[in-house]
Short mmCIF file of C-alpha atoms in Angstrom, two decimals:
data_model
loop_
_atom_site.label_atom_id
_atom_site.label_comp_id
_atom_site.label_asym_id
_atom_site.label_seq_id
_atom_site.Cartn_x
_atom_site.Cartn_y
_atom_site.Cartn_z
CA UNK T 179 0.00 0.00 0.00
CA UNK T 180 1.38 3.78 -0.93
CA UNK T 181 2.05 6.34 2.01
CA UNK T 182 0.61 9.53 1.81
CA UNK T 183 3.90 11.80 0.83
CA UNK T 184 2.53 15.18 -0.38
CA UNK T 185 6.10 16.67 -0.46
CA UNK T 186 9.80 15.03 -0.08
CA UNK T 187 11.49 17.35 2.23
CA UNK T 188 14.78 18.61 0.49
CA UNK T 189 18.13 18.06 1.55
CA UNK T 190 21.33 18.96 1.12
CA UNK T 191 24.56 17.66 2.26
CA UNK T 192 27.71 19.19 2.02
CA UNK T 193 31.21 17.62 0.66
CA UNK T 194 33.17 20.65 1.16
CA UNK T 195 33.99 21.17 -2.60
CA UNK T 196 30.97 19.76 -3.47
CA UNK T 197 26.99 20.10 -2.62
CA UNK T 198 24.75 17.41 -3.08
CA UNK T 199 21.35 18.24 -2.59
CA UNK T 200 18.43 15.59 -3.27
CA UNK T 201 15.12 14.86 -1.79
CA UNK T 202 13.97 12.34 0.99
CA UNK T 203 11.10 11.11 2.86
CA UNK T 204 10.08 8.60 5.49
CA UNK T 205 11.16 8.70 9.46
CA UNK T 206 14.44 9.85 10.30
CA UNK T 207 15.23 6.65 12.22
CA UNK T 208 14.21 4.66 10.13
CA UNK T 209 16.79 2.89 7.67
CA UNK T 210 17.88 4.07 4.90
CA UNK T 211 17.12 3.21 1.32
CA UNK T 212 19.58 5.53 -1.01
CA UNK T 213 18.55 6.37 -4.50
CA UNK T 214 21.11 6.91 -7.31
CA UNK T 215 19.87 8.49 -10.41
CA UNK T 216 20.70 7.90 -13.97
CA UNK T 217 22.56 10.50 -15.97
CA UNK T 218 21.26 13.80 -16.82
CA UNK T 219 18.15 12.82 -14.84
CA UNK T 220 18.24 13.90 -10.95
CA UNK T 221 16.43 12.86 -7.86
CA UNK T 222 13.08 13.62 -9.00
CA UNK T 223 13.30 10.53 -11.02
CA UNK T 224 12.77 8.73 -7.73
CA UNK T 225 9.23 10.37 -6.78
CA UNK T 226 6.84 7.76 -8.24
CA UNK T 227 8.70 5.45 -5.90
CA UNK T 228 8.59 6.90 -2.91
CA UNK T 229 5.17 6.65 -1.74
CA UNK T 230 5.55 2.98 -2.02
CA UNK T 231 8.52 2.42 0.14
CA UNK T 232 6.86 3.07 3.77
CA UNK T 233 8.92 2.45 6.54
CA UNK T 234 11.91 3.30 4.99
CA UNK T 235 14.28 6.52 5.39
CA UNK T 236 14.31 7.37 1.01
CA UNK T 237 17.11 9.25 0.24
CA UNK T 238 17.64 10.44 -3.40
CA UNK T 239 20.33 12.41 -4.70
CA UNK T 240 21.08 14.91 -7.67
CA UNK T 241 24.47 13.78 -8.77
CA UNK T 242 27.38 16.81 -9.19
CA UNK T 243 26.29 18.75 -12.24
CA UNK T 244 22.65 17.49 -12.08
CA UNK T 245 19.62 18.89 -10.30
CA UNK T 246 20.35 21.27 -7.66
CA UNK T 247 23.35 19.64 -6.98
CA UNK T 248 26.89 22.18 -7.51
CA UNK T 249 28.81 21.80 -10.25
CA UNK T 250 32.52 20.59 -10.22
CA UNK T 251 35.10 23.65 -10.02
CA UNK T 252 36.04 24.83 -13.75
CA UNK T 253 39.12 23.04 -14.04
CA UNK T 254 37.48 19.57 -13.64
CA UNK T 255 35.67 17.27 -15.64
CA UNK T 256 32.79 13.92 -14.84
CA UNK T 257 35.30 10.96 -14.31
CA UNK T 258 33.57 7.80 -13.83
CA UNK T 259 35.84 7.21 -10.89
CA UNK T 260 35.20 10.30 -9.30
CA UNK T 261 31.65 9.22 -8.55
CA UNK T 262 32.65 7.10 -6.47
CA UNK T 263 34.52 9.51 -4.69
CA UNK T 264 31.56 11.37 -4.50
CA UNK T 265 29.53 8.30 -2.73
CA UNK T 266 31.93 7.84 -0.89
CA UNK T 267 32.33 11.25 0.67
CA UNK T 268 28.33 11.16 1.48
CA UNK T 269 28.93 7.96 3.61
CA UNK T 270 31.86 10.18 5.65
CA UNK T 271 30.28 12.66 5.92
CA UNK T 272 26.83 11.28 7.32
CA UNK T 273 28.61 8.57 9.26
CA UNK T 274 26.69 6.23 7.53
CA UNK T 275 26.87 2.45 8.05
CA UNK T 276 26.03 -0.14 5.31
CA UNK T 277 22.74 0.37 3.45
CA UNK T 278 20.41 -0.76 0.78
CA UNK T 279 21.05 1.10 -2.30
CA UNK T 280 18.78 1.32 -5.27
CA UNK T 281 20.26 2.43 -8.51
CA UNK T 282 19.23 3.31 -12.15
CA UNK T 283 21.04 3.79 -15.23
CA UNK T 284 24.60 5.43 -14.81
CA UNK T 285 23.70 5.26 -10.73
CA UNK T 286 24.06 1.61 -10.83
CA UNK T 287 27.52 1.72 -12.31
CA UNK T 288 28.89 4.04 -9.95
CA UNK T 289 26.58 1.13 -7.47
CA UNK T 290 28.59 -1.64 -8.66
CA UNK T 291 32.17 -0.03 -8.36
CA UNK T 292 31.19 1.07 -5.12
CA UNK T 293 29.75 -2.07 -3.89
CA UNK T 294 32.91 -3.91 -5.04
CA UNK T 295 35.26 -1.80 -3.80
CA UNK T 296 33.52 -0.46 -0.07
CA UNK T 297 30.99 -3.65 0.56
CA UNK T 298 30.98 -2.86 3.97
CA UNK T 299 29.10 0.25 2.86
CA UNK T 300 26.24 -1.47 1.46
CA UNK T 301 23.65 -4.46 2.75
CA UNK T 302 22.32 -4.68 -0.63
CA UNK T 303 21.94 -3.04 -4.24
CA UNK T 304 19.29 -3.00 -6.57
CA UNK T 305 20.26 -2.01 -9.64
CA UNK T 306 17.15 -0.85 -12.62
CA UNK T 307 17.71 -1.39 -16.10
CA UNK T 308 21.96 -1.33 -15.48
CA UNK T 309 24.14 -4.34 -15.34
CA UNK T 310 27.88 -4.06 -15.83
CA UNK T 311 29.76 -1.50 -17.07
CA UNK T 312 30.35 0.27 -20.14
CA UNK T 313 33.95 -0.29 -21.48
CA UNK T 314 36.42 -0.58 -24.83
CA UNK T 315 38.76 -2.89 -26.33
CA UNK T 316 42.43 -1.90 -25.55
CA UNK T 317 43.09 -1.25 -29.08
CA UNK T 318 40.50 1.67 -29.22
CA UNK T 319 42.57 3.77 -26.26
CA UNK T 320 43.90 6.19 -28.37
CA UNK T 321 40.70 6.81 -30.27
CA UNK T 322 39.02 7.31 -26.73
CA UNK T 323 41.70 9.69 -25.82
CA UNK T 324 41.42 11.74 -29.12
CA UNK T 325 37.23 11.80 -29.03
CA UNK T 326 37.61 13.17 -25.41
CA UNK T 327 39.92 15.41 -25.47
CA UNK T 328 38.35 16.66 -28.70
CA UNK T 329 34.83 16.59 -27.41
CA UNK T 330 36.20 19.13 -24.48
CA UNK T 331 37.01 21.67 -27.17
CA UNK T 332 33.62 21.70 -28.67
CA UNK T 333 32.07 21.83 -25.74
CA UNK T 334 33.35 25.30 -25.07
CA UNK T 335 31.91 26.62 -28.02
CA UNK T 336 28.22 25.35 -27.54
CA UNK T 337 25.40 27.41 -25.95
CA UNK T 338 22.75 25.28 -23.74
CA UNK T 339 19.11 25.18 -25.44
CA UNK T 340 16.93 28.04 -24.59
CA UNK T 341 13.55 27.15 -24.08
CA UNK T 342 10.48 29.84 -23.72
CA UNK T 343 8.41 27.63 -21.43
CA UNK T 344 8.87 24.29 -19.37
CA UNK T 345 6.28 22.75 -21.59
CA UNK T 346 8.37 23.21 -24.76
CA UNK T 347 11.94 21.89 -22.53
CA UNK T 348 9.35 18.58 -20.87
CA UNK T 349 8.49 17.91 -24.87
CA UNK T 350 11.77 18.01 -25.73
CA UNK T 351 13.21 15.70 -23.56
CA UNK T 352 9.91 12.99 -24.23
CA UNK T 353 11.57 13.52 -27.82
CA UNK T 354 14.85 12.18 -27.00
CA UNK T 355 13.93 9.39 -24.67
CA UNK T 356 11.24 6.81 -24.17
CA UNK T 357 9.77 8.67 -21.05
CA UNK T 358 5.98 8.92 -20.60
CA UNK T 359 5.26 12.64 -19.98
CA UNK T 360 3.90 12.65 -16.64
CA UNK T 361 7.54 10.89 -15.50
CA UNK T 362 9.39 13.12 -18.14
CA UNK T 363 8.02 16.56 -16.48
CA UNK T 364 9.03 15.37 -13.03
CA UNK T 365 12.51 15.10 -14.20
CA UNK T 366 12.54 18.57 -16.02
CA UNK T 367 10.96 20.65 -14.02
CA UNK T 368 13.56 19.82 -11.27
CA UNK T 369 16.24 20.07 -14.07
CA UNK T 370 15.33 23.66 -15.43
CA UNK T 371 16.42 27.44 -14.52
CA UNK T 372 14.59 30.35 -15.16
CA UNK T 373 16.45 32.68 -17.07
CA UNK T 374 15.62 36.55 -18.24
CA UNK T 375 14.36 34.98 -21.62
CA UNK T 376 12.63 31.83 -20.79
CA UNK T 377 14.15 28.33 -19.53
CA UNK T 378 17.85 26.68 -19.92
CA UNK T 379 18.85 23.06 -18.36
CA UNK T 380 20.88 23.42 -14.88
CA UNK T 381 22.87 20.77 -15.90
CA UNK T 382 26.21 21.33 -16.53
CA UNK T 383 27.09 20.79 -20.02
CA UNK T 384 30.38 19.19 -19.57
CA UNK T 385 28.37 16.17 -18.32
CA UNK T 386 27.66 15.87 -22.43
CA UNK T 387 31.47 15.52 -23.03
CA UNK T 388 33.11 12.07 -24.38
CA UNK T 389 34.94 10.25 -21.40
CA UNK T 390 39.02 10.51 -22.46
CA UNK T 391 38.76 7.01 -21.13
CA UNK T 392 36.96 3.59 -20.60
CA UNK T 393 37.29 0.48 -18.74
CA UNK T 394 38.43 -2.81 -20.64
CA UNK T 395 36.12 -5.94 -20.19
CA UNK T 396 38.72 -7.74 -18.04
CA UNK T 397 38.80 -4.35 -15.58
CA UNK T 398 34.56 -4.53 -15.84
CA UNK T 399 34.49 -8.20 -14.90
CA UNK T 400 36.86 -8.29 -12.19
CA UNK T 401 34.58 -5.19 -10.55
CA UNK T 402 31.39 -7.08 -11.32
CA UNK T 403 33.35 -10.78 -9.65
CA UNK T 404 34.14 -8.69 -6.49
CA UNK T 405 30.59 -7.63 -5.92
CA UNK T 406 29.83 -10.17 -2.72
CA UNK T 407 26.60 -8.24 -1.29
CA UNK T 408 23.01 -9.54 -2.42
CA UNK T 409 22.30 -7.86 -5.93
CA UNK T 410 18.88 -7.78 -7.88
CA UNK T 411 18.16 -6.06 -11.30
CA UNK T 412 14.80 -5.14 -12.56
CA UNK T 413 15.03 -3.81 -15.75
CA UNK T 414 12.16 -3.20 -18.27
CA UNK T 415 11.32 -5.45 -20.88
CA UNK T 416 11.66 -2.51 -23.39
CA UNK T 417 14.52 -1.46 -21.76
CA UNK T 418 17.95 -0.40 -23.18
CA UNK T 419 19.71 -3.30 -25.65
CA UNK T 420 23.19 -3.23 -23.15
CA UNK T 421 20.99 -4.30 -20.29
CA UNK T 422 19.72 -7.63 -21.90
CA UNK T 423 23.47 -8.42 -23.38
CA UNK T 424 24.73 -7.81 -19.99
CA UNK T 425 22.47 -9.75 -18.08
CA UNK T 426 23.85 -13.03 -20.30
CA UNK T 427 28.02 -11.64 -19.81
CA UNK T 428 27.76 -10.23 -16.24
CA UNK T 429 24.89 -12.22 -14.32
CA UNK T 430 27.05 -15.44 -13.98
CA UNK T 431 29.67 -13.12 -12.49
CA UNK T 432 27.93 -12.08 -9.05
CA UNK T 433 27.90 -14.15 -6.33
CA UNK T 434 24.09 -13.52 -5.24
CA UNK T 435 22.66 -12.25 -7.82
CA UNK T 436 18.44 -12.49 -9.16
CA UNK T 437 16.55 -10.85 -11.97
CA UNK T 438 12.75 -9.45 -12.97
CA UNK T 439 11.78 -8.01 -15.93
CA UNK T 440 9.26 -5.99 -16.01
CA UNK T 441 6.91 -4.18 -18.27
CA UNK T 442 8.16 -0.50 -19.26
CA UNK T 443 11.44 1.14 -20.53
CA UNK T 444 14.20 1.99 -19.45
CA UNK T 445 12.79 4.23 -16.65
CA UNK T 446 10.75 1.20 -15.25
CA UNK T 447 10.89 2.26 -11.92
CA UNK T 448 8.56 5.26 -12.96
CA UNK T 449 6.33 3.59 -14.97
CA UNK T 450 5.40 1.07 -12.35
CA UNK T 451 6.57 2.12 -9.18
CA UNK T 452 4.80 -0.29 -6.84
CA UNK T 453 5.54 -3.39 -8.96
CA UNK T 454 9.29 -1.98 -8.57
CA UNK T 455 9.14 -1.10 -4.71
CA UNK T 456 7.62 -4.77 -3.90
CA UNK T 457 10.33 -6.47 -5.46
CA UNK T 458 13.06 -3.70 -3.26
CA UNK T 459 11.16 -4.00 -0.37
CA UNK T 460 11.28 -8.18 -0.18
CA UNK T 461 15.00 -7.80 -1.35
CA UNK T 462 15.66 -5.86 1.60
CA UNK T 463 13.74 -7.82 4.40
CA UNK T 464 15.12 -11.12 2.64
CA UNK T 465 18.77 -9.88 4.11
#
């Protein structure tokens, strides 16, 4: 059954350099569920969930450069391993112990590294329509490198889209995605700025930048091997291609490790929330 949550109270927390601020609900002792967004969406990607998680302490975040989170200084750029960092700097400086993450997208890569790497930090992950990691043949680091460092040069030169109204910025993004959109205002309206001539996107743009760098398959499976905390994906059975590839190359790999498909895309967790907090919920109490 749903709780009654008019309004997620925001929060903010801060990493020194860094501010992340997010949204939560649910009773302040009770245990925490953390929420890790997929990229260029934010926290409000979580809301449709949230009223079906009672008894639990929901915690979702806005990545750096996303939501109302701050950007990183002007000299820096969105490492994949720097995510971590950033996860791992909201455990310190909470004093968190281990808890049940839930993850979608690009969130349940940054998961999976950090469940591998700090599993003391984590009682369980549930990762939505993300398996694995994405990563490159050997032979194609240089052409990674060049595409980068290339990609950083345009992206000086380009101006964010200006949009007159949020209705014109929520159809935009239903054009580039397969969100319904109901879910594909939530994510927007969080994700917008007023400016003196109509609407621009607070993301930062270098988030849109080529990665200098990937991981090779051998560096993705031994991440995905060292993953010894319970693990569940639900993914949607119109979800994205690299989900249903990696459930065949990286689902062997995990030592506890159980799958659902269910109906929707790849933002299945806001197309049927409760379907998608049931299965959390009797992940969680299993453990």
């Amino acid at each position: 059954m749903a709780q009654d949550i008019k309004d997620p109270a925001q929060v903010c927390y801060d990493l020194g350099q860094l501010e992340l601020h997010g949204l939560t609900c649910g009773d302040i002792q009770d245990d925490i569920v953390l929420c890790l967004h997929g990229w260029l969406d934010n926290a409000a990607s979580f809301l449709p969930l949230m009223p079906y998680l009672p008894g639990k302490r929901v915690i979702a975040i806005d990545w750096p450069g996303h939501g109302l989170s701050t950007h990183r200084s002007a000299d820096a750029y969105y490492h994949f391993i720097d995510w971590v960092y950033d996860l791992l700097q909201l455990f310190e400086a909470n004093g968190w112990g281990a808890v049940d993450i839930v993850a979608h997208s690009m969130g349940g890569m940054i998961a999976s590294a950090f469940a591998a790497t700090f599993p003391e930090k984590v009682k369980s992950l549930t990762l939505i329509d993300a398996i694995g990691f994405i990563n490159a043949n050997e032979e194609q680091t240089t052409k990674q490198l060049r595409q980068g460092m290339l990609s950083r040069l345009q992206g000086k030169k380009k101006q964010k889209n200006l949009h007159t109204n949020e209705e014109s910025a929520i159809q935009a993004r239903v054009a580039v995605s397969d969100l319904r959109y109901q879910d594909a205002a939530l994510i927007v309206k969080r994700g917008l700025k007023k400016t003196g001539d109509g609407y621009t996107w607070r993301a930062d743009s270098r988030l849109r930048m080529i990665s200098p760098y990937r991981l090779t398959l051998g560096q993705a499976e031994q991440l995905i091997s060292d993953i010894t905390v319970p693990v569940q994906l639900i993914y949607g059975e119109q979800g994205m291609d690299f989900v249903a590839s990696g459930l065949k190359h990286f689902g062997p790999m995990f030592k506890d490790f159980t799958s659902y498909a269910l109906p929707g895309g790849h933002h299945v967790h806001m197309e049927q929330p409760q379907q998608t907090a049931e299965k959390i919920l009797a992940f969680i109490h299993l453990r």
